[in-house]
PDB file of C-alpha atoms in Angstrom:
ATOM      1  CA  MET A 172     -23.398 -32.835  56.405  1.00  0.00           C
ATOM      2  CA  PRO A 173     -22.482 -36.667  57.445  1.00  0.00           C
ATOM      3  CA  SER A 174     -23.797 -37.128  61.048  1.00  0.00           C
ATOM      4  CA  PRO A 175     -21.480 -37.663  64.373  1.00  0.00           C
ATOM      5  CA  ASN A 176     -22.985 -41.411  64.164  1.00  0.00           C
ATOM      6  CA  GLN A 177     -21.233 -41.989  60.329  1.00  0.00           C
ATOM      7  CA  SER A 178     -18.598 -44.385  59.817  1.00  0.00           C
ATOM      8  CA  GLY A 179     -15.431 -43.033  58.761  1.00  0.00           C
ATOM      9  CA  TYR A 180     -15.748 -44.249  55.643  1.00  0.00           C
ATOM     10  CA  GLY A 181     -19.042 -42.548  55.218  1.00  0.00           C
ATOM     11  CA  LYS A 182     -17.474 -39.077  55.924  1.00  0.00           C
ATOM     12  CA  PHE A 183     -14.867 -39.899  53.611  1.00  0.00           C
ATOM     13  CA  GLY A 184     -17.882 -40.522  50.873  1.00  0.00           C
ATOM     14  CA  TRP A 185     -18.963 -37.228  51.518  1.00  0.00           C
ATOM     15  CA  ARG A 186     -16.200 -34.998  51.322  1.00  0.00           C
ATOM     16  CA  SER A 187     -15.129 -37.048  48.244  1.00  0.00           C
ATOM     17  CA  ALA A 188     -18.410 -35.771  46.587  1.00  0.00           C
ATOM     18  CA  ASP A 189     -18.001 -32.698  47.689  1.00  0.00           C
ATOM     19  CA  LEU A 190     -14.636 -32.586  46.563  1.00  0.00           C
ATOM     20  CA  ALA A 191     -15.860 -33.920  43.281  1.00  0.00           C
ATOM     21  CA  THR A 192     -18.653 -31.446  42.650  1.00  0.00           C
ATOM     22  CA  GLN A 193     -15.481 -28.689  43.498  1.00  0.00           C
ATOM     23  CA  THR A 194     -13.332 -29.880  41.182  1.00  0.00           C
ATOM     24  CA  SER A 195     -16.022 -29.885  38.284  1.00  0.00           C
ATOM     25  CA  LYS A 196     -16.645 -26.463  39.241  1.00  0.00           C
ATOM     26  CA  ALA A 197     -13.412 -25.510  38.727  1.00  0.00           C
ATOM     27  CA  THR A 198     -12.660 -27.202  35.660  1.00  0.00           C
ATOM     28  CA  GLU A 199     -15.706 -26.040  34.206  1.00  0.00           C
ATOM     29  CA  ASN A 200     -14.383 -22.152  35.003  1.00  0.00           C
ATOM     30  CA  THR A 201     -11.271 -22.606  33.795  1.00  0.00           C
ATOM     31  CA  SER A 202     -12.418 -24.113  30.541  1.00  0.00           C
ATOM     32  CA  GLN A 203     -14.884 -21.166  30.524  1.00  0.00           C
ATOM     33  CA  GLN A 204     -11.661 -18.778  30.705  1.00  0.00           C
ATOM     34  CA  LEU A 205      -9.639 -20.700  28.672  1.00  0.00           C
ATOM     35  CA  SER A 206     -12.422 -19.982  25.878  1.00  0.00           C
ATOM     36  CA  GLU A 207     -12.539 -16.377  26.614  1.00  0.00           C
ATOM     37  CA  ILE A 208      -8.755 -16.399  26.300  1.00  0.00           C
ATOM     38  CA  GLN A 209      -8.758 -17.958  22.791  1.00  0.00           C
ATOM     39  CA  GLY A 210     -11.576 -15.512  21.883  1.00  0.00           C
ATOM     40  CA  ALA A 211      -9.561 -12.551  23.358  1.00  0.00           C
ATOM     41  CA  ILE A 212      -6.188 -14.461  21.046  1.00  0.00           C
ATOM     42  CA  SER A 213      -8.338 -14.430  18.169  1.00  0.00           C
ATOM     43  CA  GLY A 214      -9.251 -10.900  18.392  1.00  0.00           C
ATOM     44  CA  ALA A 215      -5.907  -9.729  18.925  1.00  0.00           C
ATOM     45  CA  VAL A 216      -4.703 -11.803  15.301  1.00  0.00           C
ATOM     46  CA  GLN A 217      -7.735 -10.297  13.441  1.00  0.00           C
ATOM     47  CA  SER A 218      -5.875  -6.929  14.949  1.00  0.00           C
ATOM     48  CA  ILE A 219      -2.684  -7.723  13.879  1.00  0.00           C
ATOM     49  CA  GLU A 220      -3.720  -8.914  10.414  1.00  0.00           C
ATOM     50  CA  THR A 221      -5.408  -5.737   9.871  1.00  0.00           C
ATOM     51  CA  ILE A 222      -2.719  -4.219  11.189  1.00  0.00           C
ATOM     52  CA  VAL A 223      -0.252  -5.607   8.975  1.00  0.00           C
ATOM     53  CA  PHE A 224      -2.883  -4.957   5.903  1.00  0.00           C
ATOM     54  CA  ILE A 225      -2.949  -1.145   6.655  1.00  0.00           C
ATOM     55  CA  VAL A 226       0.880  -1.173   6.950  1.00  0.00           C
ATOM     56  CA  ASN A 227       1.674  -2.537   3.696  1.00  0.00           C
ATOM     57  CA  ASN A 228      -0.570  -0.445   2.383  1.00  0.00           C
ATOM     58  CA  LEU A 229       0.745   2.726   4.033  1.00  0.00           C
ATOM     59  CA  ASP A 230       4.231   1.171   2.477  1.00  0.00           C
ATOM     60  CA  GLU A 231       2.808   1.564  -0.853  1.00  0.00           C
ATOM     61  CA  VAL A 232       1.149   5.049  -0.537  1.00  0.00           C
ATOM     62  CA  THR A 233       4.439   6.273   1.187  1.00  0.00           C
ATOM     63  CA  ALA A 234       6.593   4.765  -1.726  1.00  0.00           C
ATOM     64  CA  SER A 235       3.932   6.567  -4.120  1.00  0.00           C
ATOM     65  CA  ILE A 236       4.466   9.641  -2.054  1.00  0.00           C
ATOM     66  CA  ALA A 237       8.429   9.310  -2.106  1.00  0.00           C
ATOM     67  CA  ALA A 238       8.416   8.648  -5.791  1.00  0.00           C
ATOM     68  CA  ALA A 239       5.947  12.571  -6.429  1.00  0.00           C
ATOM     69  CA  VAL A 240       8.894  14.095  -4.144  1.00  0.00           C
ATOM     70  CA  GLU A 241      11.724  12.678  -5.688  1.00  0.00           C
ATOM     71  CA  GLU A 242       9.999  13.707  -9.322  1.00  0.00           C
ATOM     72  CA  GLN A 243       8.951  17.199  -7.679  1.00  0.00           C
ATOM     73  CA  GLY A 244      12.372  18.005  -6.222  1.00  0.00           C
ATOM     74  CA  ALA A 245      13.934  17.096  -9.596  1.00  0.00           C
ATOM     75  CA  ALA A 246      11.163  19.548 -11.411  1.00  0.00           C
ATOM     76  CA  THR A 247      12.240  22.105  -8.531  1.00  0.00           C
ATOM     77  CA  VAL A 248      15.811  21.528  -9.234  1.00  0.00           C
ATOM     78  CA  GLU A 249      14.892  22.107 -13.166  1.00  0.00           C
ATOM     79  CA  MET A 250      12.883  24.901 -12.947  1.00  0.00           C
ATOM     80  CA  SER A 251      15.353  26.664 -10.618  1.00  0.00           C
ATOM     81  CA  SER A 252      17.992  25.957 -13.375  1.00  0.00           C
ATOM     82  CA  SER A 253      15.670  27.434 -16.472  1.00  0.00           C
ATOM     83  CA  VAL A 254      14.713  30.528 -13.449  1.00  0.00           C
ATOM     84  CA  GLN A 255      18.280  31.186 -13.053  1.00  0.00           C
ATOM     85  CA  ALA A 256      18.890  31.342 -16.478  1.00  0.00           C
ATOM     86  CA  VAL A 257      16.226  33.657 -17.551  1.00  0.00           C
ATOM     87  CA  ALA A 258      17.435  36.109 -14.950  1.00  0.00           C
ATOM     88  CA  GLU A 259      20.912  36.044 -16.293  1.00  0.00           C
ATOM     89  CA  GLY A 260      19.417  36.370 -19.552  1.00  0.00           C
ATOM     90  CA  ALA A 261      17.359  39.056 -18.462  1.00  0.00           C
ATOM     91  CA  GLU A 262      20.297  41.071 -16.906  1.00  0.00           C
ATOM     92  CA  ARG A 263      21.908  40.693 -20.169  1.00  0.00           C
ATOM     93  CA  LEU A 264      18.783  41.864 -22.091  1.00  0.00           C
ATOM     94  CA  LYS A 265      18.818  44.765 -19.348  1.00  0.00           C
ATOM     95  CA  MET A 266      22.402  45.707 -20.536  1.00  0.00           C
ATOM     96  CA  ASN A 267      22.002  46.289 -24.067  1.00  0.00           C
ATOM     97  CA  ILE A 268      18.212  47.777 -24.343  1.00  0.00           C
ATOM     98  CA  GLY A 269      17.800  50.722 -22.292  1.00  0.00           C
ATOM     99  CA  GLY A 270      14.305  51.701 -23.826  1.00  0.00           C
ATOM    100  CA  VAL A 271      12.916  48.492 -21.659  1.00  0.00           C
ATOM    101  CA  GLN A 272      14.474  48.957 -18.254  1.00  0.00           C
ATOM    102  CA  GLU A 273      11.658  48.902 -16.741  1.00  0.00           C
ATOM    103  CA  ALA A 274       9.809  45.617 -18.361  1.00  0.00           C
ATOM    104  CA  ILE A 275      13.350  44.237 -17.541  1.00  0.00           C
ATOM    105  CA  GLU A 276      13.239  45.013 -14.011  1.00  0.00           C
ATOM    106  CA  LEU A 277       9.768  43.448 -13.235  1.00  0.00           C
ATOM    107  CA  SER A 278      11.081  40.497 -15.103  1.00  0.00           C
ATOM    108  CA  ASP A 279      13.853  40.213 -13.052  1.00  0.00           C
ATOM    109  CA  ARG A 280      11.838  40.350  -9.673  1.00  0.00           C
ATOM    110  CA  THR A 281       9.270  37.767 -10.834  1.00  0.00           C
ATOM    111  CA  ALA A 282      11.782  35.334 -11.437  1.00  0.00           C
ATOM    112  CA  MET A 283      13.495  35.632  -8.426  1.00  0.00           C
ATOM    113  CA  GLN A 284      10.390  35.486  -6.479  1.00  0.00           C
ATOM    114  CA  PHE A 285       9.393  32.002  -8.565  1.00  0.00           C
ATOM    115  CA  SER A 286      13.045  31.206  -7.618  1.00  0.00           C
ATOM    116  CA  ALA A 287      12.448  31.400  -3.698  1.00  0.00           C
ATOM    117  CA  GLY A 288       9.507  30.097  -4.094  1.00  0.00           C
ATOM    118  CA  SER A 289      10.777  26.996  -5.978  1.00  0.00           C
ATOM    119  CA  ARG A 290      13.377  26.627  -2.765  1.00  0.00           C
ATOM    120  CA  THR A 291      10.048  26.754  -0.571  1.00  0.00           C
ATOM    121  CA  LEU A 292       8.820  23.951  -2.245  1.00  0.00           C
ATOM    122  CA  ASP A 293      11.509  21.958  -2.077  1.00  0.00           C
ATOM    123  CA  SER A 294      12.056  22.811   1.620  1.00  0.00           C
ATOM    124  CA  SER A 295       8.809  21.602   2.276  1.00  0.00           C
ATOM    125  CA  ALA A 296       9.458  18.151   0.192  1.00  0.00           C
ATOM    126  CA  ALA A 297      12.060  17.292   2.298  1.00  0.00           C
ATOM    127  CA  ALA A 298       9.877  18.291   5.604  1.00  0.00           C
ATOM    128  CA  ILE A 299       7.243  15.846   4.295  1.00  0.00           C
ATOM    129  CA  THR A 300       9.991  13.098   3.844  1.00  0.00           C
ATOM    130  CA  GLN A 301      10.943  13.917   7.120  1.00  0.00           C
ATOM    131  CA  HIS A 302       7.494  13.454   8.350  1.00  0.00           C
ATOM    132  CA  ILE A 303       6.638  10.420   6.417  1.00  0.00           C
ATOM    133  CA  GLU A 304      10.117   8.636   7.823  1.00  0.00           C
ATOM    134  CA  GLY A 305       9.135   9.501  11.486  1.00  0.00           C
ATOM    135  CA  PHE A 306       5.416   8.439  11.020  1.00  0.00           C
ATOM    136  CA  PHE A 307       6.601   5.024  10.377  1.00  0.00           C
ATOM    137  CA  GLU A 308       9.129   4.687  12.956  1.00  0.00           C
ATOM    138  CA  ARG A 309       6.722   5.390  15.071  1.00  0.00           C
ATOM    139  CA  VAL A 310       4.320   2.937  13.499  1.00  0.00           C
ATOM    140  CA  VAL A 311       7.160   0.419  13.508  1.00  0.00           C
ATOM    141  CA  SER A 312       7.544   1.177  16.817  1.00  0.00           C
ATOM    142  CA  LEU A 313       4.235   0.096  17.807  1.00  0.00           C
ATOM    143  CA  LEU A 314       4.257  -3.255  16.713  1.00  0.00           C
TER     144      LEU A 314
END
């Protein structure tokens, strides 16, 4: 602290030194904060790169699942047609052969159950596709 007897220039020199010290400390703090911000940005960039990698992998997995669901849907349609043909054939056989009535009725019921199961499978495949699309919409909205 300058004494009351110091000249104006002495007081000014002391205050200049004090301001220089404060400026140096502020510069150090700013530099440290900038380093912390750069570190945080670097971490965020790495996280974003990881998310992009995961999303790309999810795209591949989703494409595989979609292809499998599409194949399953086609197979379900084919099975349903086959089951329908079997059911129609069983009905004709029932008309022509009276002695095996009970066996034909059992075959007919089984074919109908299989057809219902095929329709349920097709509905499940559609629901899975909707869930996957919804998931990706949420992922994309987060990016």
